[in-house]
Amino acid sequence: MIRLPVPTAQITAVPAVTPFVAPEELARRAGLPALLRLGANESAFGPSPRAIAAMREAAEHASWYGDPESIDLRTALAARHACAVDNVVVGSGIDDLMSLIVRTFCAPGDAALATRGTYATWTYHVAAYGVRAETADPTPDAAIDVDALLERAARTAPKVVYVANPDNPSGAFTSAAELARLRAGLADGVLLVIDEAYADFVDDRLLPSATLEPRTIRLRTFSKAYGLAGARVGYAIAAADYVRTFQKIRQHFGVNRTAQIGALAALADPAFAQSVVAEVTRGRADYAELGRRLGCRTLPSATNFVCFEIGTKAAAEEMVGALLARGVFVRKPAAPPIDGFIRVTVGTGAERAVFAEIFSEALASMREKAAV
Ligand SMILES: *Cc1c(COP(=O)(O)O)cnc(C)c1O
């Protein structure tokens, strides 16, 4: 018998966790050619036409490697955030940067703390490096609870504390003052990671000041308001020492040339991003109105999605399935207190109208069944 090569004990011990099942896979399972994509908080409004044009042109040079230092893009980002180029590192999405952060700051067996039920990919990377995932309870309305995080941090001595602001899947916003209180309550040696994937939907004046906080890393992405999720571009704003460390271990050509060029062009078209934010604001109001009409509570949201209350966890799961069977892809929060909700991305006006019709029908049929 041949003895096959085996993964290391550390890798073998990693639990198999899938953060998300993709809509492509869900469509294959449902035997449908495509789904109405309202489940991954992708932008329904696409990238800026300028970004599309730039990427089209860049396709001609797809034979070239991109600039591994992403200098043009980092220079533009540094100008936008009033920091130095040395304070910006670009990755293939926030998800990629999360992996770098966990790998850099946590050894196997160390603890990393986050709020229960928050963005699942964080925990995925924590697990991937054999790091212990500690959680703090959210507030009763599913927002970040700073006191609970501080209390858990005091007990579990995490290397890193992760907060998504605005949060996914709740949509809740945590004020700059509350985040400052969190930072002040953590030991100096604890890294605070603030995932600002949805910050573009929030008035800049409500966010923590742009001044660099050396014990804190902020994460941003082109995936949401800029409509470039498939291009995979995100970035971190961090102390120069940390950026240098990330530069040593990241995938050298991880952010491809076309994506760098597209992101740079998107950044140069702030009017387009503003129009997306305005349309998303209208869409959230539409969803809140739909919820009122159908007797489903909705959660306030500072993002491009809205959570609708369905009932029990089982009822919400059933609704996700019922929508999928009707060709609509949505997801639902996994943990209480909002595991009885579904999470719906703001679509275009036309998509919102289709969703309203299908959701009303699925809800009526579920309620009818429950009444029998
Ligand atoms: C969508 C999302 C991300 C993913 O960002 P990418 O740049 O596409 O990897 C990260 N964090 C949160 C909270 C998100 O909702």
mmCIF file of C-alpha atoms and ligand atoms in Angstrom:
data_model
loop_
_atom_site.group_PDB
_atom_site.id
_atom_site.type_symbol
_atom_site.label_atom_id
_atom_site.label_comp_id
_atom_site.label_asym_id
_atom_site.label_seq_id
_atom_site.Cartn_x
_atom_site.Cartn_y
_atom_site.Cartn_z
ATOM 1 C CA MET A 1 0.000 0.000 0.000
ATOM 2 C CA ILE A 2 1.334 3.439 -0.834
ATOM 3 C CA ARG A 3 1.609 5.991 1.938
ATOM 4 C CA LEU A 4 0.070 9.240 0.697
ATOM 5 C CA PRO A 5 1.332 12.709 1.589
ATOM 6 C CA VAL A 6 -0.772 14.158 4.430
ATOM 7 C CA PRO A 7 -1.548 17.745 5.487
ATOM 8 C CA THR A 8 0.037 18.967 8.719
ATOM 9 C CA ALA A 9 -1.707 18.206 12.008
ATOM 10 C CA GLN A 10 -2.543 21.912 12.346
ATOM 11 C CA ILE A 11 -4.355 22.008 9.004
ATOM 12 C CA THR A 12 -6.084 18.682 9.601
ATOM 13 C CA ALA A 13 -7.460 20.052 12.883
ATOM 14 C CA VAL A 14 -9.126 22.981 11.099
ATOM 15 C CA PRO A 15 -12.900 22.491 11.021
ATOM 16 C CA ALA A 16 -14.530 22.538 7.577
ATOM 17 C CA VAL A 17 -16.509 25.783 7.591
ATOM 18 C CA THR A 18 -18.222 27.257 4.586
ATOM 19 C CA PRO A 19 -19.027 30.895 5.216
ATOM 20 C CA PHE A 20 -21.525 31.102 2.375
ATOM 21 C CA VAL A 21 -23.093 28.988 -0.350
ATOM 22 C CA ALA A 22 -22.905 31.056 -3.546
ATOM 23 C CA PRO A 23 -25.983 31.933 -5.637
ATOM 24 C CA GLU A 24 -24.474 30.049 -8.590
ATOM 25 C CA GLU A 25 -24.485 26.855 -6.508
ATOM 26 C CA LEU A 26 -27.999 27.564 -5.207
ATOM 27 C CA ALA A 27 -29.224 28.049 -8.785
ATOM 28 C CA ARG A 28 -27.615 24.742 -9.830
ATOM 29 C CA ARG A 29 -29.274 22.957 -6.914
ATOM 30 C CA ALA A 30 -32.655 24.550 -7.721
ATOM 31 C CA GLY A 31 -32.256 23.695 -11.407
ATOM 32 C CA LEU A 32 -32.680 27.344 -12.380
ATOM 33 C CA PRO A 33 -30.500 29.182 -14.924
ATOM 34 C CA ALA A 34 -30.158 32.271 -12.688
ATOM 35 C CA LEU A 35 -31.596 33.885 -9.570
ATOM 36 C CA LEU A 36 -32.662 37.390 -8.638
ATOM 37 C CA ARG A 37 -29.514 38.244 -6.667
ATOM 38 C CA LEU A 38 -30.602 39.920 -3.455
ATOM 39 C CA GLY A 39 -28.576 37.772 -1.079
ATOM 40 C CA ALA A 40 -24.936 38.886 -1.137
ATOM 41 C CA ASN A 41 -25.245 42.672 -0.842
ATOM 42 C CA GLU A 42 -23.705 43.136 -4.267
ATOM 43 C CA SER A 43 -24.503 46.477 -5.837
ATOM 44 C CA ALA A 44 -27.563 46.359 -8.055
ATOM 45 C CA PHE A 45 -26.296 49.510 -9.738
ATOM 46 C CA GLY A 46 -23.096 48.137 -11.226
ATOM 47 C CA PRO A 47 -19.700 49.824 -11.404
ATOM 48 C CA SER A 48 -19.190 53.390 -12.633
ATOM 49 C CA PRO A 49 -19.270 53.558 -16.455
ATOM 50 C CA ARG A 50 -15.789 55.067 -16.187
ATOM 51 C CA ALA A 51 -14.561 52.000 -14.303
ATOM 52 C CA ILE A 52 -16.110 49.727 -16.931
ATOM 53 C CA ALA A 53 -14.408 51.652 -19.740
ATOM 54 C CA ALA A 54 -11.052 51.577 -17.955
ATOM 55 C CA MET A 55 -11.280 47.828 -17.324
ATOM 56 C CA ARG A 56 -12.304 47.174 -20.920
ATOM 57 C CA GLU A 57 -9.201 48.966 -22.089
ATOM 58 C CA ALA A 58 -7.078 47.196 -19.473
ATOM 59 C CA ALA A 59 -8.246 43.800 -20.756
ATOM 60 C CA GLU A 60 -5.900 44.279 -23.723
ATOM 61 C CA HIS A 61 -2.983 44.015 -21.329
ATOM 62 C CA ALA A 62 -4.233 41.068 -19.329
ATOM 63 C CA SER A 63 -0.998 39.384 -20.357
ATOM 64 C CA TRP A 64 0.897 41.719 -18.005
ATOM 65 C CA TYR A 65 1.267 41.344 -14.262
ATOM 66 C CA GLY A 66 -0.109 44.262 -12.345
ATOM 67 C CA ASP A 67 1.970 46.623 -10.205
ATOM 68 C CA PRO A 68 2.491 44.445 -7.104
ATOM 69 C CA GLU A 69 2.787 47.620 -4.985
ATOM 70 C CA SER A 70 -0.524 49.022 -6.360
ATOM 71 C CA ILE A 71 1.077 52.450 -6.076
ATOM 72 C CA ASP A 72 -1.385 54.415 -8.235
ATOM 73 C CA LEU A 73 -4.367 53.044 -6.363
ATOM 74 C CA ARG A 74 -2.738 53.401 -2.927
ATOM 75 C CA THR A 75 -1.777 56.993 -3.730
ATOM 76 C CA ALA A 76 -5.381 57.837 -4.621
ATOM 77 C CA LEU A 77 -6.649 56.063 -1.500
ATOM 78 C CA ALA A 78 -4.143 57.867 0.720
ATOM 79 C CA ALA A 79 -5.396 61.182 -0.684
ATOM 80 C CA ARG A 80 -8.980 60.176 -0.055
ATOM 81 C CA HIS A 81 -8.320 59.191 3.557
ATOM 82 C CA ALA A 82 -5.790 61.929 4.334
ATOM 83 C CA CYS A 83 -3.080 59.432 5.258
ATOM 84 C CA ALA A 84 0.274 58.378 3.797
ATOM 85 C CA VAL A 85 0.687 55.776 1.035
ATOM 86 C CA ASP A 86 2.563 53.740 3.681
ATOM 87 C CA ASN A 87 -0.664 53.520 5.667
ATOM 88 C CA VAL A 88 -2.590 51.744 2.915
ATOM 89 C CA VAL A 89 -2.387 48.105 1.880
ATOM 90 C CA VAL A 90 -4.515 46.732 -0.946
ATOM 91 C CA GLY A 91 -5.865 43.187 -0.987
ATOM 92 C CA SER A 92 -8.198 41.099 -3.122
ATOM 93 C CA GLY A 93 -11.173 42.183 -1.068
ATOM 94 C CA ILE A 94 -11.594 42.646 2.658
ATOM 95 C CA ASP A 95 -11.840 38.869 2.919
ATOM 96 C CA ASP A 96 -8.210 38.554 1.783
ATOM 97 C CA LEU A 97 -7.087 41.220 4.265
ATOM 98 C CA MET A 98 -8.860 39.411 7.097
ATOM 99 C CA SER A 99 -6.768 36.365 6.388
ATOM 100 C CA LEU A 100 -3.595 38.486 6.512
ATOM 101 C CA ILE A 101 -4.635 40.063 9.807
ATOM 102 C CA VAL A 102 -5.424 36.789 11.545
ATOM 103 C CA ARG A 103 -2.227 35.196 10.228
ATOM 104 C CA THR A 104 -0.148 38.178 11.319
ATOM 105 C CA PHE A 105 -1.517 38.728 14.810
ATOM 106 C CA CYS A 106 -2.795 35.356 16.041
ATOM 107 C CA ALA A 107 -0.874 32.142 16.647
ATOM 108 C CA PRO A 108 -2.758 28.843 16.776
ATOM 109 C CA GLY A 109 -4.525 28.640 20.133
ATOM 110 C CA ASP A 110 -4.738 32.426 20.606
ATOM 111 C CA ALA A 111 -8.167 34.004 20.916
ATOM 112 C CA ALA A 112 -9.943 36.417 18.542
ATOM 113 C CA LEU A 113 -13.123 38.144 19.712
ATOM 114 C CA ALA A 114 -16.155 39.275 17.713
ATOM 115 C CA THR A 115 -19.877 39.781 18.206
ATOM 116 C CA ARG A 116 -22.004 36.643 17.898
ATOM 117 C CA GLY A 117 -23.673 36.420 14.496
ATOM 118 C CA THR A 118 -21.552 39.061 12.760
ATOM 119 C CA TYR A 119 -19.937 38.652 9.313
ATOM 120 C CA ALA A 120 -19.209 34.932 8.935
ATOM 121 C CA THR A 121 -16.040 35.218 6.852
ATOM 122 C CA TRP A 122 -14.185 36.673 9.838
ATOM 123 C CA THR A 123 -14.790 33.501 11.834
ATOM 124 C CA TYR A 124 -13.894 31.434 8.777
ATOM 125 C CA HIS A 125 -10.388 32.908 8.712
ATOM 126 C CA VAL A 126 -10.072 32.663 12.491
ATOM 127 C CA ALA A 127 -10.830 28.941 12.250
ATOM 128 C CA ALA A 128 -8.491 28.492 9.283
ATOM 129 C CA TYR A 129 -5.461 29.454 11.370
ATOM 130 C CA GLY A 130 -6.401 27.349 14.393
ATOM 131 C CA VAL A 131 -7.366 30.462 16.358
ATOM 132 C CA ARG A 132 -10.047 30.296 19.065
ATOM 133 C CA ALA A 133 -13.190 32.216 18.087
ATOM 134 C CA GLU A 134 -14.601 33.985 21.146
ATOM 135 C CA THR A 135 -17.933 35.804 20.925
ATOM 136 C CA ALA A 136 -19.775 38.509 22.846
ATOM 137 C CA ASP A 137 -23.561 38.874 22.777
ATOM 138 C CA PRO A 138 -25.051 41.644 20.648
ATOM 139 C CA THR A 139 -27.572 44.108 22.097
ATOM 140 C CA PRO A 140 -31.257 43.029 22.124
ATOM 141 C CA ASP A 141 -31.679 44.791 18.753
ATOM 142 C CA ALA A 142 -28.680 42.933 17.307
ATOM 143 C CA ALA A 143 -26.220 45.859 17.356
ATOM 144 C CA ILE A 144 -22.639 45.776 18.639
ATOM 145 C CA ASP A 145 -22.620 45.785 22.442
ATOM 146 C CA VAL A 146 -19.436 47.550 23.539
ATOM 147 C CA ASP A 147 -19.871 46.587 27.196
ATOM 148 C CA ALA A 148 -20.317 42.924 26.286
ATOM 149 C CA LEU A 149 -17.204 43.026 24.065
ATOM 150 C CA LEU A 150 -15.138 44.643 26.827
ATOM 151 C CA GLU A 151 -16.357 42.134 29.369
ATOM 152 C CA ARG A 152 -15.508 39.179 27.087
ATOM 153 C CA ALA A 153 -12.146 40.727 26.196
ATOM 154 C CA ALA A 154 -11.249 40.983 29.882
ATOM 155 C CA ARG A 155 -12.020 37.253 30.325
ATOM 156 C CA THR A 156 -10.559 35.810 27.116
ATOM 157 C CA ALA A 157 -7.481 38.001 26.413
ATOM 158 C CA PRO A 158 -7.953 38.101 22.633
ATOM 159 C CA LYS A 159 -5.168 39.213 20.301
ATOM 160 C CA VAL A 160 -7.687 40.822 17.970
ATOM 161 C CA VAL A 161 -11.198 42.248 18.406
ATOM 162 C CA TYR A 162 -13.332 42.467 15.250
ATOM 163 C CA VAL A 163 -16.226 44.870 14.759
ATOM 164 C CA ALA A 164 -18.172 45.432 11.519
ATOM 165 C CA ASN A 165 -19.505 48.974 11.321
ATOM 166 C CA PRO A 166 -22.112 49.276 9.932
ATOM 167 C CA ASP A 167 -22.693 45.660 10.870
ATOM 168 C CA ASN A 168 -23.633 42.791 8.600
ATOM 169 C CA PRO A 169 -26.146 41.071 8.899
ATOM 170 C CA SER A 170 -27.999 43.439 11.276
ATOM 171 C CA GLY A 171 -27.334 46.671 9.362
ATOM 172 C CA ALA A 172 -26.854 48.417 12.720
ATOM 173 C CA PHE A 173 -24.555 51.412 13.055
ATOM 174 C CA THR A 174 -22.219 51.954 16.006
ATOM 175 C CA SER A 175 -21.349 55.571 16.767
ATOM 176 C CA ALA A 176 -17.793 56.878 16.668
ATOM 177 C CA ALA A 177 -18.092 57.643 20.393
ATOM 178 C CA GLU A 178 -18.991 54.018 21.179
ATOM 179 C CA LEU A 179 -16.069 52.745 19.084
ATOM 180 C CA ALA A 180 -13.742 55.153 20.887
ATOM 181 C CA ARG A 181 -15.042 53.771 24.182
ATOM 182 C CA LEU A 182 -14.314 50.236 22.948
ATOM 183 C CA ARG A 183 -10.789 51.185 21.920
ATOM 184 C CA ALA A 184 -10.127 52.932 25.233
ATOM 185 C CA GLY A 185 -11.363 49.925 27.202
ATOM 186 C CA LEU A 186 -9.148 47.399 25.380
ATOM 187 C CA ALA A 187 -5.562 46.764 26.441
ATOM 188 C CA ASP A 188 -2.987 48.519 24.246
ATOM 189 C CA GLY A 189 -1.679 45.214 22.933
ATOM 190 C CA VAL A 190 -5.075 44.212 21.547
ATOM 191 C CA LEU A 191 -5.613 44.998 17.873
ATOM 192 C CA LEU A 192 -9.025 46.445 17.027
ATOM 193 C CA VAL A 193 -10.230 45.691 13.486
ATOM 194 C CA ILE A 194 -13.096 47.837 12.217
ATOM 195 C CA ASP A 195 -14.634 46.402 9.057
ATOM 196 C CA GLU A 196 -16.102 49.377 7.214
ATOM 197 C CA ALA A 197 -17.395 47.490 4.149
ATOM 198 C CA TYR A 198 -20.573 49.625 4.273
ATOM 199 C CA ALA A 199 -19.031 52.911 5.425
ATOM 200 C CA ASP A 200 -19.632 54.444 1.995
ATOM 201 C CA PHE A 201 -23.360 54.424 2.815
ATOM 202 C CA VAL A 202 -22.780 56.495 5.977
ATOM 203 C CA ASP A 203 -22.167 60.244 6.261
ATOM 204 C CA ASP A 204 -18.389 60.640 6.729
ATOM 205 C CA ARG A 205 -18.985 62.961 9.671
ATOM 206 C CA LEU A 206 -20.524 60.097 11.665
ATOM 207 C CA LEU A 207 -17.530 57.785 11.188
ATOM 208 C CA PRO A 208 -14.432 57.702 13.396
ATOM 209 C CA SER A 209 -12.069 60.544 12.465
ATOM 210 C CA ALA A 210 -9.592 59.868 9.680
ATOM 211 C CA THR A 211 -6.700 60.351 12.107
ATOM 212 C CA LEU A 212 -4.739 57.140 12.248
ATOM 213 C CA GLU A 213 -5.190 55.180 15.495
ATOM 214 C CA PRO A 214 -2.065 52.994 15.676
ATOM 215 C CA ARG A 215 -3.732 50.081 17.518
ATOM 216 C CA THR A 216 -6.681 49.981 15.098
ATOM 217 C CA ILE A 217 -6.986 48.748 11.503
ATOM 218 C CA ARG A 218 -9.853 49.919 9.308
ATOM 219 C CA LEU A 219 -11.003 47.820 6.351
ATOM 220 C CA ARG A 220 -12.693 49.184 3.227
ATOM 221 C CA THR A 221 -13.846 47.661 -0.051
ATOM 222 C CA PHE A 222 -14.845 48.434 -3.618
ATOM 223 C CA SER A 223 -17.374 45.577 -3.454
ATOM 224 C CA LYS A 224 -20.413 47.434 -2.166
ATOM 225 C CA ALA A 225 -21.095 51.085 -3.089
ATOM 226 C CA TYR A 226 -18.527 50.969 -5.926
ATOM 227 C CA GLY A 227 -20.097 47.852 -7.440
ATOM 228 C CA LEU A 228 -16.838 45.947 -8.016
ATOM 229 C CA ALA A 229 -17.379 42.806 -5.915
ATOM 230 C CA GLY A 230 -16.295 40.525 -8.745
ATOM 231 C CA ALA A 231 -13.098 42.511 -9.331
ATOM 232 C CA ARG A 232 -11.943 41.784 -5.741
ATOM 233 C CA VAL A 233 -10.383 44.971 -4.399
ATOM 234 C CA GLY A 234 -10.302 45.990 -0.764
ATOM 235 C CA TYR A 235 -7.854 47.878 1.403
ATOM 236 C CA ALA A 236 -6.749 48.400 4.965
ATOM 237 C CA ILE A 237 -5.734 51.649 6.617
ATOM 238 C CA ALA A 238 -3.167 50.820 9.248
ATOM 239 C CA ALA A 239 0.045 51.893 10.951
ATOM 240 C CA ALA A 240 2.993 51.846 8.520
ATOM 241 C CA ASP A 241 4.701 49.025 10.462
ATOM 242 C CA TYR A 242 1.689 46.785 9.986
ATOM 243 C CA VAL A 243 1.430 47.679 6.299
ATOM 244 C CA ARG A 244 5.101 46.702 5.860
ATOM 245 C CA THR A 245 4.410 43.377 7.563
ATOM 246 C CA PHE A 246 1.405 42.671 5.352
ATOM 247 C CA GLN A 247 3.446 43.575 2.270
ATOM 248 C CA LYS A 248 5.952 40.866 3.226
ATOM 249 C CA ILE A 249 3.444 38.027 3.358
ATOM 250 C CA ARG A 250 0.565 38.920 1.038
ATOM 251 C CA GLN A 251 0.040 37.361 -2.383
ATOM 252 C CA HIS A 252 2.402 39.444 -4.461
ATOM 253 C CA PHE A 253 0.098 39.686 -7.485
ATOM 254 C CA GLY A 254 -3.111 39.035 -5.566
ATOM 255 C CA VAL A 255 -4.822 42.202 -6.770
ATOM 256 C CA ASN A 256 -4.900 41.881 -10.526
ATOM 257 C CA ARG A 257 -4.006 44.659 -12.913
ATOM 258 C CA THR A 258 -7.497 45.094 -14.370
ATOM 259 C CA ALA A 259 -8.966 45.363 -10.874
ATOM 260 C CA GLN A 260 -6.430 48.022 -9.820
ATOM 261 C CA ILE A 261 -7.264 50.075 -12.903
ATOM 262 C CA GLY A 262 -11.007 49.655 -12.403
ATOM 263 C CA ALA A 263 -10.845 50.656 -8.736
ATOM 264 C CA LEU A 264 -8.763 53.722 -9.562
ATOM 265 C CA ALA A 265 -11.289 54.824 -12.196
ATOM 266 C CA ALA A 266 -14.185 54.165 -9.794
ATOM 267 C CA LEU A 267 -12.530 56.320 -7.155
ATOM 268 C CA ALA A 268 -12.209 59.134 -9.688
ATOM 269 C CA ASP A 269 -15.989 59.119 -10.208
ATOM 270 C CA PRO A 270 -17.387 60.088 -6.796
ATOM 271 C CA ALA A 271 -20.599 61.398 -8.390
ATOM 272 C CA PHE A 272 -21.480 57.869 -9.488
ATOM 273 C CA ALA A 273 -20.878 56.442 -5.992
ATOM 274 C CA GLN A 274 -23.042 59.245 -4.553
ATOM 275 C CA SER A 275 -25.843 58.382 -6.951
ATOM 276 C CA VAL A 276 -25.661 54.741 -5.825
ATOM 277 C CA VAL A 277 -25.855 55.784 -2.177
ATOM 278 C CA ALA A 278 -28.896 57.978 -2.943
ATOM 279 C CA GLU A 279 -30.622 55.147 -4.813
ATOM 280 C CA VAL A 280 -29.857 52.699 -1.982
ATOM 281 C CA THR A 281 -31.356 55.150 0.522
ATOM 282 C CA ARG A 282 -34.558 55.234 -1.548
ATOM 283 C CA GLY A 283 -34.507 51.435 -1.795
ATOM 284 C CA ARG A 284 -34.215 51.030 1.987
ATOM 285 C CA ALA A 285 -37.247 53.293 2.423
ATOM 286 C CA ASP A 286 -39.144 51.150 -0.128
ATOM 287 C CA TYR A 287 -38.326 48.004 1.842
ATOM 288 C CA ALA A 288 -39.371 49.599 5.145
ATOM 289 C CA GLU A 289 -42.669 50.563 3.510
ATOM 290 C CA LEU A 290 -43.081 47.044 2.105
ATOM 291 C CA GLY A 291 -42.486 45.640 5.597
ATOM 292 C CA ARG A 292 -45.195 47.925 7.042
ATOM 293 C CA ARG A 293 -47.614 46.914 4.321
ATOM 294 C CA LEU A 294 -47.015 43.199 4.916
ATOM 295 C CA GLY A 295 -46.885 43.394 8.710
ATOM 296 C CA CYS A 296 -43.190 42.400 8.857
ATOM 297 C CA ARG A 297 -40.978 44.388 11.188
ATOM 298 C CA THR A 298 -37.804 45.673 9.491
ATOM 299 C CA LEU A 299 -34.564 46.666 11.208
ATOM 300 C CA PRO A 300 -33.073 50.120 10.733
ATOM 301 C CA SER A 301 -30.109 49.796 8.380
ATOM 302 C CA ALA A 302 -27.090 51.930 7.522
ATOM 303 C CA THR A 303 -26.159 49.615 4.637
ATOM 304 C CA ASN A 304 -27.433 48.400 1.242
ATOM 305 C CA PHE A 305 -29.679 45.721 2.786
ATOM 306 C CA VAL A 306 -32.669 45.430 5.102
ATOM 307 C CA CYS A 307 -33.682 42.624 7.482
ATOM 308 C CA PHE A 308 -37.370 41.597 7.507
ATOM 309 C CA GLU A 309 -38.797 39.714 10.484
ATOM 310 C CA ILE A 310 -40.481 36.453 9.481
ATOM 311 C CA GLY A 311 -41.001 34.758 12.864
ATOM 312 C CA THR A 312 -39.109 31.813 14.307
ATOM 313 C CA LYS A 313 -35.717 30.695 13.021
ATOM 314 C CA ALA A 314 -37.456 27.776 11.266
ATOM 315 C CA ALA A 315 -39.963 30.136 9.640
ATOM 316 C CA ALA A 316 -37.168 32.388 8.351
ATOM 317 C CA GLU A 317 -35.327 29.363 6.971
ATOM 318 C CA GLU A 318 -38.523 28.251 5.291
ATOM 319 C CA MET A 319 -38.926 31.703 3.755
ATOM 320 C CA VAL A 320 -35.382 31.606 2.343
ATOM 321 C CA GLY A 321 -36.275 28.273 0.738
ATOM 322 C CA ALA A 322 -39.655 29.510 -0.506
ATOM 323 C CA LEU A 323 -38.015 32.538 -2.152
ATOM 324 C CA LEU A 324 -35.295 30.382 -3.677
ATOM 325 C CA ALA A 325 -37.937 28.065 -5.172
ATOM 326 C CA ARG A 326 -39.429 31.208 -6.758
ATOM 327 C CA GLY A 327 -36.040 32.231 -8.170
ATOM 328 C CA VAL A 328 -35.041 34.797 -5.526
ATOM 329 C CA PHE A 329 -31.739 34.553 -3.661
ATOM 330 C CA VAL A 330 -31.678 36.061 -0.149
ATOM 331 C CA ARG A 331 -29.838 35.042 3.013
ATOM 332 C CA LYS A 332 -30.727 35.110 6.678
ATOM 333 C CA PRO A 333 -28.842 35.991 9.855
ATOM 334 C CA ALA A 334 -27.597 32.832 11.590
ATOM 335 C CA ALA A 335 -27.740 33.869 15.241
ATOM 336 C CA PRO A 336 -30.256 35.283 17.730
ATOM 337 C CA PRO A 337 -31.745 37.783 18.288
ATOM 338 C CA ILE A 338 -32.309 38.098 14.510
ATOM 339 C CA ASP A 339 -32.268 34.482 13.326
ATOM 340 C CA GLY A 340 -35.997 34.814 12.609
ATOM 341 C CA PHE A 341 -35.273 37.491 9.979
ATOM 342 C CA ILE A 342 -34.295 37.351 6.319
ATOM 343 C CA ARG A 343 -31.726 39.792 4.909
ATOM 344 C CA VAL A 344 -32.551 41.379 1.563
ATOM 345 C CA THR A 345 -30.174 43.464 -0.553
ATOM 346 C CA VAL A 346 -31.527 46.697 -2.053
ATOM 347 C CA GLY A 347 -32.103 45.982 -5.748
ATOM 348 C CA THR A 348 -32.903 48.337 -8.604
ATOM 349 C CA GLY A 349 -36.415 49.797 -8.648
ATOM 350 C CA ALA A 350 -37.509 47.029 -11.028
ATOM 351 C CA GLU A 351 -35.909 44.318 -8.874
ATOM 352 C CA ARG A 352 -37.550 45.736 -5.756
ATOM 353 C CA ALA A 353 -40.940 45.572 -7.468
ATOM 354 C CA VAL A 354 -40.371 41.929 -8.442
ATOM 355 C CA PHE A 355 -39.208 41.131 -4.919
ATOM 356 C CA ALA A 356 -42.252 42.854 -3.366
ATOM 357 C CA GLU A 357 -44.582 40.745 -5.472
ATOM 358 C CA ILE A 358 -42.836 37.408 -4.906
ATOM 359 C CA PHE A 359 -42.266 38.055 -1.193
ATOM 360 C CA SER A 360 -45.930 39.043 -0.643
ATOM 361 C CA GLU A 361 -47.053 35.888 -2.366
ATOM 362 C CA ALA A 362 -44.611 33.618 -0.478
ATOM 363 C CA LEU A 363 -45.585 35.230 2.825
ATOM 364 C CA ALA A 364 -49.311 34.857 2.142
ATOM 365 C CA SER A 365 -48.851 31.206 1.253
ATOM 366 C CA MET A 366 -46.763 30.586 4.407
ATOM 367 C CA ARG A 367 -49.349 32.315 6.601
ATOM 368 C CA GLU A 368 -52.178 30.387 4.991
ATOM 369 C CA LYS A 369 -50.388 27.105 5.675
ATOM 370 C CA ALA A 370 -49.733 28.113 9.285
ATOM 371 C CA ALA A 371 -53.420 29.001 9.769
ATOM 372 C CA VAL A 372 -54.664 25.579 8.615
HETATM 373 C C1 LIG B 1 -19.411 42.260 1.873
HETATM 374 C C2 LIG B 1 -18.602 42.312 3.116
HETATM 375 C C3 LIG B 1 -17.229 42.130 3.067
HETATM 376 C C4 LIG B 1 -16.559 41.597 1.822
HETATM 377 O O1 LIG B 1 -15.748 42.472 1.265
HETATM 378 P P1 LIG B 1 -14.844 42.032 0.023
HETATM 379 O O2 LIG B 1 -14.006 43.240 -0.139
HETATM 380 O O3 LIG B 1 -15.741 41.738 -1.118
HETATM 381 O O4 LIG B 1 -14.045 40.838 0.453
HETATM 382 C C5 LIG B 1 -16.483 42.313 4.214
HETATM 383 N N1 LIG B 1 -17.088 42.624 5.377
HETATM 384 C C6 LIG B 1 -18.418 42.771 5.471
HETATM 385 C C7 LIG B 1 -19.029 43.129 6.775
HETATM 386 C C8 LIG B 1 -19.208 42.590 4.338
HETATM 387 O O5 LIG B 1 -20.538 42.650 4.433
#
